[in-house]
Coordinates of C-alpha atoms in Angstrom, one line a residue:
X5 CA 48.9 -35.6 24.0
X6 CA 51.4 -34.3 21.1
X7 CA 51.0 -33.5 17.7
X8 CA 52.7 -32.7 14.3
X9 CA 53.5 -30.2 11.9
X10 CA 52.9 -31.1 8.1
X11 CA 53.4 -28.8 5.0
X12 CA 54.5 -26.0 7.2
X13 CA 51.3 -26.1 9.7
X14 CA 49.9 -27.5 12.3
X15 CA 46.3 -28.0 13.4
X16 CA 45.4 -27.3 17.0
X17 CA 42.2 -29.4 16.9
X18 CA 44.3 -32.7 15.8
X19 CA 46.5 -35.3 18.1
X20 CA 48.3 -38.1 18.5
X21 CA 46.6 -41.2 20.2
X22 CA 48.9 -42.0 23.6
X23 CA 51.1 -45.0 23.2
X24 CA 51.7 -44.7 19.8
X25 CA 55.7 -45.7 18.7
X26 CA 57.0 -44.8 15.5
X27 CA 59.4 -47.4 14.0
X28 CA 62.7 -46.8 14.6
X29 CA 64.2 -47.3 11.1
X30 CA 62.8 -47.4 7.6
X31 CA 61.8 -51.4 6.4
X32 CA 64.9 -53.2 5.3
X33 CA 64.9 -55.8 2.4
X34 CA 67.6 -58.4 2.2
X35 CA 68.4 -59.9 -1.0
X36 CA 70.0 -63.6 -1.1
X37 CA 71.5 -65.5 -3.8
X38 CA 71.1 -69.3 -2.8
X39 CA 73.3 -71.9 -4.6
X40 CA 73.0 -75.5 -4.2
X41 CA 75.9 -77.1 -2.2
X42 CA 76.5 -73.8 -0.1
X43 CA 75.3 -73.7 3.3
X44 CA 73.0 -71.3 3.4
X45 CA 72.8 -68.2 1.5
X46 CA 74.8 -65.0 -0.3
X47 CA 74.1 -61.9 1.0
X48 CA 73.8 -60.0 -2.4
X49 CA 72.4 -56.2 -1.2
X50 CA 69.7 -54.8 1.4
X51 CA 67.1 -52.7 0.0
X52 CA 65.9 -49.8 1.9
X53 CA 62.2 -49.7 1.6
X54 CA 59.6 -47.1 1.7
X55 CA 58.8 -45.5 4.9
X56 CA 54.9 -45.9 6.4
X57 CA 53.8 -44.3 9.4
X58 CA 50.3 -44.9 10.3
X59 CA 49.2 -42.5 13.2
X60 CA 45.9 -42.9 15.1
X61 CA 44.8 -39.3 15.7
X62 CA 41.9 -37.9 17.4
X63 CA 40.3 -34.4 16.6
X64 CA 39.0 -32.3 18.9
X65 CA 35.9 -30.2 16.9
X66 CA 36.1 -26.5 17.9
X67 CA 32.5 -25.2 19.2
X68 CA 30.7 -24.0 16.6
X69 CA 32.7 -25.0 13.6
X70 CA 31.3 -25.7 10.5
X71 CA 31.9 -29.3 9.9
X72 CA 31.9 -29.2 5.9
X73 CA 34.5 -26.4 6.1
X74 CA 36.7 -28.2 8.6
X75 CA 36.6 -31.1 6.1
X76 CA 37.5 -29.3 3.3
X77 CA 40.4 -27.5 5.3
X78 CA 41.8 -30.8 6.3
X79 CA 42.0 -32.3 2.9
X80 CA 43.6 -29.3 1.9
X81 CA 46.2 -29.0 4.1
X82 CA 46.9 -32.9 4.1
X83 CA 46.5 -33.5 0.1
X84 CA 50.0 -32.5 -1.4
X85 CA 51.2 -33.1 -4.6
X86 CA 54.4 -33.9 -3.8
X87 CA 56.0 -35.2 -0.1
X88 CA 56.4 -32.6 2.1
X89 CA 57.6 -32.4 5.9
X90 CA 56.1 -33.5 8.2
X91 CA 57.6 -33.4 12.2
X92 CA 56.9 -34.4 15.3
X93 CA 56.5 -32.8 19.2
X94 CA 57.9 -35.9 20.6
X95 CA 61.2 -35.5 17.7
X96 CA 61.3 -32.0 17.0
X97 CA 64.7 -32.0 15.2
X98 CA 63.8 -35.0 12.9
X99 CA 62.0 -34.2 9.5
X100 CA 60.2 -37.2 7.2
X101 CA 59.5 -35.9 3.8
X102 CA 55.7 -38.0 3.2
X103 CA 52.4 -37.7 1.6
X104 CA 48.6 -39.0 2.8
X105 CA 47.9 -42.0 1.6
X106 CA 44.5 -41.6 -1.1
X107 CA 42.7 -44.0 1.5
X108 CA 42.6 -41.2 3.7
X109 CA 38.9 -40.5 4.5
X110 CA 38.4 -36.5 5.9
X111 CA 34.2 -37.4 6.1
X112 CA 34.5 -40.9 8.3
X113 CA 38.0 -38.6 10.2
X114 CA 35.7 -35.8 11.3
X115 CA 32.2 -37.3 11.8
X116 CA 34.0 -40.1 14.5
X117 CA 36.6 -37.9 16.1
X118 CA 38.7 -40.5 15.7
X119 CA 41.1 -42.2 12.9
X120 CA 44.4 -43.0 11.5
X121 CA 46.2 -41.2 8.8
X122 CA 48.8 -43.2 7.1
X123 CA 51.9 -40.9 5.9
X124 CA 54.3 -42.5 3.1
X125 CA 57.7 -41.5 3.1
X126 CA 58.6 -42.6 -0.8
X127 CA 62.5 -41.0 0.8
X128 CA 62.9 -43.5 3.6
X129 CA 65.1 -41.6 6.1
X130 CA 64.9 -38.9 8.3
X131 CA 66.6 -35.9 7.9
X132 CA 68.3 -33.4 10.5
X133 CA 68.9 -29.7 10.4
X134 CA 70.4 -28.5 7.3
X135 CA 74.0 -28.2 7.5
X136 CA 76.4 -25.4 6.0
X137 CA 79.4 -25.2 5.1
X138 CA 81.4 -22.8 3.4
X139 CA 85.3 -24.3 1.5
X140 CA 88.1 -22.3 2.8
X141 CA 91.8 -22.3 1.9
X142 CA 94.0 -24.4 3.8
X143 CA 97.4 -25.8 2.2
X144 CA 96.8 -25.1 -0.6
X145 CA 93.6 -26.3 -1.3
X146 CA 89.7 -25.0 -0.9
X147 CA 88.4 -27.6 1.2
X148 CA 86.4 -28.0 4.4
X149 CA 86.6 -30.8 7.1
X150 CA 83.8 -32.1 8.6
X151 CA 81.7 -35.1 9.9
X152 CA 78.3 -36.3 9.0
X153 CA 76.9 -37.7 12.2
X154 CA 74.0 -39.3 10.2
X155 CA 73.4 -43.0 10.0
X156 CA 73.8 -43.0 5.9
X157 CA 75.8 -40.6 3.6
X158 CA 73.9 -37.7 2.2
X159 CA 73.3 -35.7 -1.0
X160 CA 74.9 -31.8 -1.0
X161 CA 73.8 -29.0 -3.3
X162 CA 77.3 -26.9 -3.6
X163 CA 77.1 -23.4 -5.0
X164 CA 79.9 -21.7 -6.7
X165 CA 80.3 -18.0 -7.1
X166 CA 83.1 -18.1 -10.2
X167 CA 86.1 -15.6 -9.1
X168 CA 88.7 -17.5 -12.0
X169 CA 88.0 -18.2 -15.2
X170 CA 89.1 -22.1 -15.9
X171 CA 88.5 -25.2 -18.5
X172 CA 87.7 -27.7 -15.8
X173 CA 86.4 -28.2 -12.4
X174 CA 86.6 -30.9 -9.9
X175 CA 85.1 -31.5 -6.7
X176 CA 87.1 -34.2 -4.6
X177 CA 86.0 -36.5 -1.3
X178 CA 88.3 -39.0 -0.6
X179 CA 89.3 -41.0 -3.6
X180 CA 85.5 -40.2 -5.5
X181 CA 85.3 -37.0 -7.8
X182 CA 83.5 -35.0 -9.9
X183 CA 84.3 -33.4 -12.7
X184 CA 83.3 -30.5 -15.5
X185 CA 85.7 -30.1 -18.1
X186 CA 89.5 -31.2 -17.9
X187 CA 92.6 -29.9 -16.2
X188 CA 95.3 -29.0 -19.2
X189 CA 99.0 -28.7 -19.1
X190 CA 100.4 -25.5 -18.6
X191 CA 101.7 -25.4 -22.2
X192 CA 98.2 -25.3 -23.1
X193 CA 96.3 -22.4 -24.3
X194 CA 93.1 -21.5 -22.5
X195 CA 90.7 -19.1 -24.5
X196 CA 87.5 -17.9 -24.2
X197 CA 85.0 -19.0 -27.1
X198 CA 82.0 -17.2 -25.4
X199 CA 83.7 -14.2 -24.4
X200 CA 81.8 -12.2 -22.2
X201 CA 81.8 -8.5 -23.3
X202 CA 78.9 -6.8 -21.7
X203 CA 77.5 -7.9 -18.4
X204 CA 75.0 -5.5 -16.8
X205 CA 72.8 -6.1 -13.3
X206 CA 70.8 -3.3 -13.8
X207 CA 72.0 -1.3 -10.6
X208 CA 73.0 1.9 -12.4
X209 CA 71.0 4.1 -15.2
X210 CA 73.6 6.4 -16.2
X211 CA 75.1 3.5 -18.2
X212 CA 72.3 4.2 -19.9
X213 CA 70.5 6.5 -22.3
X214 CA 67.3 7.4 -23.0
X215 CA 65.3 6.3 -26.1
X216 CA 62.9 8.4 -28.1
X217 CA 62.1 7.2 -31.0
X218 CA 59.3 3.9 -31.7
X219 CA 61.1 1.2 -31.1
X220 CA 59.4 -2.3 -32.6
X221 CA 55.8 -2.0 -31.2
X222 CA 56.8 0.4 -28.4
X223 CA 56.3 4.0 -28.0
X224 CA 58.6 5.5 -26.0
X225 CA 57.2 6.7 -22.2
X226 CA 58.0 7.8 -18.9
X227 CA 60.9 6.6 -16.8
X228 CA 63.0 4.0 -15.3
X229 CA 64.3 3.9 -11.7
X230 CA 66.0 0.7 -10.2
X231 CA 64.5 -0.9 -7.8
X232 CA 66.3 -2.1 -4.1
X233 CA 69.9 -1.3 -6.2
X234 CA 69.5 -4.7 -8.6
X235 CA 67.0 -4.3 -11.1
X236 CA 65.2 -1.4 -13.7
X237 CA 61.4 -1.0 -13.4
X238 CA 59.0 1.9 -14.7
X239 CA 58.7 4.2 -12.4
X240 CA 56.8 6.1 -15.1
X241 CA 54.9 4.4 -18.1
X242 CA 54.0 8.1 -19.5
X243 CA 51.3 8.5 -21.8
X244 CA 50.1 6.4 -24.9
X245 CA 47.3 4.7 -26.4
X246 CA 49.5 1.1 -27.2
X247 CA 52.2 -0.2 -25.9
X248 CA 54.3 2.0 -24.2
X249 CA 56.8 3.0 -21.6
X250 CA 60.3 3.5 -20.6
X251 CA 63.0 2.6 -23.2
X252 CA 67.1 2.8 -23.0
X253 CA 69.6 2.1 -24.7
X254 CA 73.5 0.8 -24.1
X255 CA 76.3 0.8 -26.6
X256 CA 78.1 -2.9 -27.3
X257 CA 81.9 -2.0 -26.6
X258 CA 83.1 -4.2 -29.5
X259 CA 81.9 -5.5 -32.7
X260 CA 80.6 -9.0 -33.1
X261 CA 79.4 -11.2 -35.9
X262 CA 78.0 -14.3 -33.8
X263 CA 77.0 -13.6 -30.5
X264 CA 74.5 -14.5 -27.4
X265 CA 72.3 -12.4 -26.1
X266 CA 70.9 -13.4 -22.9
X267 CA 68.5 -11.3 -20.1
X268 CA 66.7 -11.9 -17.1
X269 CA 63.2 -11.0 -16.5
X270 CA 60.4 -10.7 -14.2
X271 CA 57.0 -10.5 -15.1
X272 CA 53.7 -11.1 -13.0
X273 CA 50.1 -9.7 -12.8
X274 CA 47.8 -10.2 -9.9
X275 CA 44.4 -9.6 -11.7
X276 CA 43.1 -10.2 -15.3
X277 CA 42.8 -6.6 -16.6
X278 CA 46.5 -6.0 -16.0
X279 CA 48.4 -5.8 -19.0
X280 CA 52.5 -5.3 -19.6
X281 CA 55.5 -6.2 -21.0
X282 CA 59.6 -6.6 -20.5
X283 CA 61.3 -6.4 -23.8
X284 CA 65.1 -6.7 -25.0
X285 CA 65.9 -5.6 -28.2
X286 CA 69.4 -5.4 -30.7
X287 CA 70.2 -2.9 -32.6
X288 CA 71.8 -2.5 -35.5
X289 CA 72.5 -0.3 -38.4
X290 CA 70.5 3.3 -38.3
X291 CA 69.0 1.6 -35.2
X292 CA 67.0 -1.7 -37.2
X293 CA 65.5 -3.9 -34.1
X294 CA 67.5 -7.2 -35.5
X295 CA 66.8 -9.1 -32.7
X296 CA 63.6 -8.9 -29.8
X297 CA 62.9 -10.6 -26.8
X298 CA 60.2 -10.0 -24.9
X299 CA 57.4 -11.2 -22.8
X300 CA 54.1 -9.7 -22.8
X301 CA 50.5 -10.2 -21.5
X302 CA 48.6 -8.7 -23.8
X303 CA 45.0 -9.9 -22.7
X304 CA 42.9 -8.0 -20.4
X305 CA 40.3 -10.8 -19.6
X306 CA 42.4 -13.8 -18.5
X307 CA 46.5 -13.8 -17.5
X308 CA 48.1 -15.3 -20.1
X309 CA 52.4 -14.2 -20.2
X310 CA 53.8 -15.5 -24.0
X311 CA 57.2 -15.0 -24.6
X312 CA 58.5 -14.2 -28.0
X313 CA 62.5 -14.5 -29.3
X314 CA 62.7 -13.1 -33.1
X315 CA 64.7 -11.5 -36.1
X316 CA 63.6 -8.3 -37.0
X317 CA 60.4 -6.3 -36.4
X318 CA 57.3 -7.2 -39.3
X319 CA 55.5 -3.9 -38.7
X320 CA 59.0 -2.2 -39.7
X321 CA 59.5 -4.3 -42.4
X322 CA 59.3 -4.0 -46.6
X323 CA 60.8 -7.2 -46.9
X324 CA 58.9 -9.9 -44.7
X325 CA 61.5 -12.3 -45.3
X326 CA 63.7 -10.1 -42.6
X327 CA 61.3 -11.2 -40.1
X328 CA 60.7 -14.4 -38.4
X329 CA 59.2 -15.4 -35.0
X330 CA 61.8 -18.3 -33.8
X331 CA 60.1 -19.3 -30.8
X332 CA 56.8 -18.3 -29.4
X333 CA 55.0 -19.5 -26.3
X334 CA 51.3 -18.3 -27.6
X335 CA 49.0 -21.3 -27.5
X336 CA 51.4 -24.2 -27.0
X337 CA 51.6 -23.7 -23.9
X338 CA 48.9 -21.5 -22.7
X339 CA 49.4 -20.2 -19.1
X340 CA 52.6 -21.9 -17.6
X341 CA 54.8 -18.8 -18.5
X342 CA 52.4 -17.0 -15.9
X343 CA 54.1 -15.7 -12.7
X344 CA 57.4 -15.7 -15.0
X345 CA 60.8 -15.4 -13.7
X346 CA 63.6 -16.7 -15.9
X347 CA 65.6 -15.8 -18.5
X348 CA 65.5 -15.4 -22.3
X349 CA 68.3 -15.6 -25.1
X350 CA 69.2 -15.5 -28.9
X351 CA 72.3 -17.1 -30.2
X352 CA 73.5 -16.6 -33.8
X353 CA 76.3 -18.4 -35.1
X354 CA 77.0 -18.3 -38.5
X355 CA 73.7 -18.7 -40.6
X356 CA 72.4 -20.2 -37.5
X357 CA 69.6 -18.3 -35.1
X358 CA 68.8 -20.5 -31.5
X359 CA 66.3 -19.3 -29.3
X360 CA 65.3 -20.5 -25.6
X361 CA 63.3 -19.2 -23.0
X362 CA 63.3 -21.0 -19.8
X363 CA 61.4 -20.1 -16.2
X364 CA 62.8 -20.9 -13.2
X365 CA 62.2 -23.3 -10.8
X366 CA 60.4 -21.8 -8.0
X367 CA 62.6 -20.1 -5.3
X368 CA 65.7 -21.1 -7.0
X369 CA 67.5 -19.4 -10.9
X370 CA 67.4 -22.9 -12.1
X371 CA 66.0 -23.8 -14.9
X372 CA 62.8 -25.4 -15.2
X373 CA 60.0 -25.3 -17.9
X374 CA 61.9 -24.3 -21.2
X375 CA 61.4 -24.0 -24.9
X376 CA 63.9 -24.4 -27.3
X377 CA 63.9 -23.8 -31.1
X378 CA 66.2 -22.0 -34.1
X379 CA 66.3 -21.0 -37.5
X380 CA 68.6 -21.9 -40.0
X381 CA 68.5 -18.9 -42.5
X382 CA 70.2 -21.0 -45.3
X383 CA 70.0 -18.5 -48.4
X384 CA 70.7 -15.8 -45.8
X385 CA 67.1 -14.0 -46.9
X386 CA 66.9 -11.6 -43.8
X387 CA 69.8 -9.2 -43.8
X388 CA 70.2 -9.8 -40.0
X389 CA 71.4 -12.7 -40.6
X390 CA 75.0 -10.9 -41.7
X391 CA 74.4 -7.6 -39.5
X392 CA 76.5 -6.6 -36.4
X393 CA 74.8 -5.5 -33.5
X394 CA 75.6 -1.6 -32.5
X395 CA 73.2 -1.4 -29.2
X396 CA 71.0 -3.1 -26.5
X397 CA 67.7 -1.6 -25.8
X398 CA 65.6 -2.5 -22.5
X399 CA 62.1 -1.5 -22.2
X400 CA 59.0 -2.0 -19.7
X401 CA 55.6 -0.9 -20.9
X402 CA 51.7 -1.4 -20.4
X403 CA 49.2 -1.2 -22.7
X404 CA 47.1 2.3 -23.1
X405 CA 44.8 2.7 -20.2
X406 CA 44.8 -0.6 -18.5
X407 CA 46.3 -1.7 -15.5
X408 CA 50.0 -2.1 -15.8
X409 CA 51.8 -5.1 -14.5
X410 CA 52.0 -6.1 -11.0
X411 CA 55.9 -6.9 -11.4
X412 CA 57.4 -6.1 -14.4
X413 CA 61.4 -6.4 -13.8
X414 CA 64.9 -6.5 -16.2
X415 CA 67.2 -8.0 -14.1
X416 CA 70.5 -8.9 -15.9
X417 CA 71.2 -8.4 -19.3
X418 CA 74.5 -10.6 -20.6
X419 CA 76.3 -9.9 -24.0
X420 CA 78.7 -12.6 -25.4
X421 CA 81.0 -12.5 -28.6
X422 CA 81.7 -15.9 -30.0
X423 CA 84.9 -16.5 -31.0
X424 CA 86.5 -18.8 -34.0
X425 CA 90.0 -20.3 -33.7
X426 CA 92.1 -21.8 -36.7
X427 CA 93.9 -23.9 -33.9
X428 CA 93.2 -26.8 -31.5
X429 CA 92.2 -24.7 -28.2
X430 CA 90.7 -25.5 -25.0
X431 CA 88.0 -23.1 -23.9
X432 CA 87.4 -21.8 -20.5
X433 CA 83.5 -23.6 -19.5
X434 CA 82.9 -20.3 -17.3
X435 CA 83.6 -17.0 -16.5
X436 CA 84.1 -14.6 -13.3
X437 CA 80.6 -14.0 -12.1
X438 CA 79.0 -16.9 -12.9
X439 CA 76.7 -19.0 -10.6
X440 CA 77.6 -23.3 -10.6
X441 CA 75.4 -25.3 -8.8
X442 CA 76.0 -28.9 -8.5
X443 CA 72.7 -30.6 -7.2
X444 CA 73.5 -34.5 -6.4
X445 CA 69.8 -35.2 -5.7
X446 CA 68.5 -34.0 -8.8
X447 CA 72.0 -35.0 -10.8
X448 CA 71.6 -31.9 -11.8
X449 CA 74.8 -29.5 -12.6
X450 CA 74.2 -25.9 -13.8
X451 CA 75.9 -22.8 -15.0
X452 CA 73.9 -19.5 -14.3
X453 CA 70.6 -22.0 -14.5
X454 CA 71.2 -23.7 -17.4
X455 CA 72.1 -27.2 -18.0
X456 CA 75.8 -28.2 -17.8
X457 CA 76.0 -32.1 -18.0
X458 CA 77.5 -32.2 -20.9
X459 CA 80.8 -30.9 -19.5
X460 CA 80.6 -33.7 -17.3
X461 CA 83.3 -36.0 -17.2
X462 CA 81.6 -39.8 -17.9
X463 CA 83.9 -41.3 -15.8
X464 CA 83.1 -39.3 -12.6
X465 CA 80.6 -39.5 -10.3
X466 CA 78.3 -36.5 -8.1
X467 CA 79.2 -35.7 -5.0
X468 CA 77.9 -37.6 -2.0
X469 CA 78.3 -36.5 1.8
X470 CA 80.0 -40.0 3.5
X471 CA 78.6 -41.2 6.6
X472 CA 81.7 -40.2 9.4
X473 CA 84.5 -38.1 8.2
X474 CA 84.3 -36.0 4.9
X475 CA 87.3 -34.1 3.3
X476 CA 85.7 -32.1 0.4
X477 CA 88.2 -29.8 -1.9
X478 CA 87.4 -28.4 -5.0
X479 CA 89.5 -27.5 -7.5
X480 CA 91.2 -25.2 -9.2
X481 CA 91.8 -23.6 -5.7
X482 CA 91.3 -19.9 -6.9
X483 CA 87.7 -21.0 -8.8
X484 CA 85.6 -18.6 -6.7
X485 CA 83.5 -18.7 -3.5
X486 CA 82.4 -22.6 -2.8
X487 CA 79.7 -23.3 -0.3
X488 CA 78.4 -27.1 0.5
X489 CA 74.6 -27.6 2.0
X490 CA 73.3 -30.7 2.7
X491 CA 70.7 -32.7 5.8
X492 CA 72.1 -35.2 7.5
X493 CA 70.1 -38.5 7.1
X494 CA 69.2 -41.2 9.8
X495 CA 67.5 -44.5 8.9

C-alpha cells in the first residue's frame, strides 16, 4: 500500500486503499455557441475546472495511542488555510497544490479505520520540479533558450539584480512583452529624480561613529557588532533604567531639501516580558531628531511591535507644533506588525511629509501588510518642514531591566535626494543595486519590495512560460543579473 505527503509531512499510520486511480487530467468544460441553421455547434472556449481527488484511505492506529490526540493531530495537519502540496508514492515528481474538503470527518476517519478524504485542487494542474534558469549574453542580447516540457504554459517569477541604471525595461518571448517604463532615443536625457546618495548594508562600523548624547527617547548604551557580515545588532545594551542601547551616527555626503529616507528592520520577541526597539533617526541642525522611525515593543505582558514614522521629537520640543506622529500602528492594528521584518520610510517633498511602513511577506522582501499616510504641513508650522538633514542615526535598545529582544536587526539603511528639473526629462525607474521582481502569478512587479505597476506599460502583458519552445530576453542587455524560475505544469 502507498501513501502521501501533504503540507510538508507524512503520516505513517495512513494509506491509500489498493486500486485506487487518480484521474489523469483536471475536468474540462466545453463551451458552445449554437445558432439556428448551423449544423451543430461553435466551439467558443474549454474551461479548465477544479481539480477533486477523493482518496479512500485506511489508518492503521499505533498501539497505545491516544485516540483524542490522534484526532486532533490529523485535523491539524490536514486543515490548511490555504492549498498546499500534497504528493504521491506512486508520482513522486508530481505536486497538486489542494485543501481538505470541510466534509472531512477526523471522529467517524479514526473510530472506523477507514474513509475517504476528498482533496480540492482550486489550481487544476500538476506541477513538476521547479525549473531555473539564469539569462546569459548571447548576440547581443540576455536571453536564455529553453523548453517547457509541460502540457500548458506556465507562470515565472524573474528576479533582477540592477547592474545599469535605465528608464525602461522589457522582458520579451516571442512576439508577447512586458514592459516598465519606455526605451528613449539616444538624444534623450536620462536623469535621476531619486538620486541615490547614501546606500549602507550595515557590514562595516567604522563608517560609523558613536553617539553619546540622549537622542529622542534613547539613552545612549553599550555597543554594536554586525552580525554574519550584513546587519548591526547590540552586542551590548549597557546600562539604563529606560530605553536604551547602542546609538551611531553617519554623515549625509550632500545636502538635500526633499529626500527619502528608507531602512530595513528586524524585530521579534519570543516571550511576553521581552521588550526592544530598532530606531532610525535624521538629524539636523545642532543635532534636532527631525525625522524618527522606529519600531518598538514596549509592553512586557503581551507582544505587541507598533511602528512609528514622525517629524521631530515631543519630549524635545517648546514648540509642539514641530512634532507630529504621521503614521502609527498602535491600536489599529494591534499585533500584525509582530514577528516584523520589513521596511520603513519618510518622504518629504516640498511641504509634503509621506510615511509607510510595510512587512514583508513571509520568506520573501516583498511587500505585504502596509500602512500608508502623510502630512501636508501647509503653513509650514514645524521648522522641519524647511530643515536639511546633516546625519543618520541607528539605534537598538531594550527597556531598563527587562528582557531585551529576541531579534532586534538594522539591515539597510537607503538615503535618496530628490531632484527638480526646469526641463522635460525622463528619469531612470531604478538604480544599480536594486532588486526587480516580476511575479506573473500574483501580477505582481516590484522594486526592492515595493509596488511597481504603475511603470507598467498598459499595453503589455506578464510574462508567461509557452508550452514547447521559449526564447526569453530581457532588455536593456547590460540591466543587471536576470534569473527566470518557474514549475512546469501538466493537466
Amino acid at each position: 500500500m502507498s501513501s502521501f505527503k501533504f503540507n510538508n509531512e507524512r503520516k505513517r499510520y495512513i494509506q491509500i486503499a489498493k486500486g485506487w486511480k487518480r484521474p489523469t487530467w483536471a475536468p474540462l468544460k466545453r463551451n458552445f455557441l449554437r445558432t439556428p441553421g448551423y449544423p451543430g455547434a461553435r466551439l467558443l472556449n474549454t474551461q479548465t475546472e477544479m481539480r477533486v481527488l477523493s482518496i479512500p484511505v485506511g489508518i492503521i492506529v499505533p498501539d497505545e495511542a491516544d485516540l483524542e490526540m490522534l484526532k486532533e493531530e490529523i485535523a491539524s495537519w490536514l486543515i490548511t488555510d490555504q492549498p498546499v502540496e500534497l504528493i504521491f508514492d506512486v508520482e513522486p515528481n508530481r505536486t497538486y497544490l489542494a485543501v481538505v474538503d470541510d466534509s472531512f470527518d477526523p471522529d467517524e476517519f479514526v473510530t472506523l479505520g477507514i474513509g475517504t478524504l476528498k482533496f480540492i485542487c482550486p489550481m487544476p494542474y500538476k506541477l513538476g520540479p521547479i525549473q531555473n534558469k539564469t539569462l546569459a549574453i548571447e548576440n547581443s542580447d540576455l536571453k536564455s533558450n529553453f523548453i517547457n516540457k509541460g502540457s500548458v504554459e506556465s507562470n515565472p517569477i524573474i528576479d533582477i539584480t540592477v547592474g545599469a541604471k535605465s528608464p525602461f525595461l522589457d522582458v520579451w518571448n516571442g512576439l508577447e512583452y512586458f514592459r516598465l517604463g519606455y526605451p528613449v532615443p539616444v538624444q534623450t536625457v536620462v536623469v535621476s529624480k531619486e538620486e541615490r546618495i547614501l546606500w549602507d548594508e550595515m557590514t562595516d562600523l567604522t563608517k560609523w561613529t558613536p553617539y553619546t548624547q540622549k537622542i529622542g527617547y534613547i539613552q545612549p548604551a553599550g555597543s554594536f557588532k554586525v552580525w554574519q557580515g550584513y546587519v548591526f545588532y547590540a552586542e551590548d545594551y549597557g546600562n539604563g533604567t529606560a530605553w536604551h542601547g547602542p546609538v551611531m551616527t553617519r554623515a549625509i555626503p550632500q545636502d538635500a531639501t526633499d529626500f527619502i529616507l528608507d531602512c530595513q528592520f528586524t524585530l521579534q520577541s519570543t516571550s511576553v516580558g521581552q521588550m526592544g526597539s530598532v530606531a532610525v533617526f535624521l538629524l539636523g541642525d545642532n543635532d534636532e531628531v527631525m525625522t524618527m522611525l522606529d519600531l518598538t515593543d514596549y509592553y512586557n505582558t503581551m507582544q505587541n511591535i507598533n511602528s512609528r514614522v514622525g517629524v521631530g521629537w515631543m519630549e524635545s520640543e517648546v514648540n509642539k507644533d514641530n512634532y507630529r506622529i504621521i503614521e502609527s500602528t498602535g491600536g489599529i492594528r494591534e499585533g500584525s506588525f509582530n514577528d516584523f521584518r520589513g521596511h520603513l520610510s519618510m518622504k518629504r517633498e516640498g511641504n509634503k511629509w509621506s510615511a509607510k511602513v510595510s512587512k514583508y511577506r513571509a520568506n520573501t522582501e516583498i511587500d505585504n501588510d502596509t500602512e500608508l499616510d502623510y502630512w501636508i504641513d501647509i503653513s509650514n508650522t514645524s521648522k522641519y518642514t524647511s530643515m536639511k538633514p546633516k546625519k543618520i542615526a541607528v539605534a537598538v535598545t531594550k527597556y531598563g531591566n527587562n528582557d531585551a529582544m529576541e531579534v532586534a536587526f538594522i539591515e539597510d539603511v537607503k538615503f535618496y535626494k530628490i531632484n527638480h528639473f526646469d526641463k522635460d526629462v525622463t528619469p531612470y525607474i531604478f538604480d544599480i543595486g536594486d532588486k526587480i521582481q516580476i511575479d506573473t502569478e500574483r501580477s505582481l512587479v516590484t522594486i526592492n519590495g515595493t509596488n511597481a505597476i504603475a511603470l507598467k506599460d498598459i499595453f503589455s502583458s506578464f510574462p508567461v512560460i509557452k508550452r514547447g519552445k521559449n526564447e526569453v530576453i530581457i532588455r536593456p542587455a547590460n540591466v543587471g543579473i536576470a534569473k527566470l524560475t518557474y514549475r512546469e505544469r501538466f493537466r
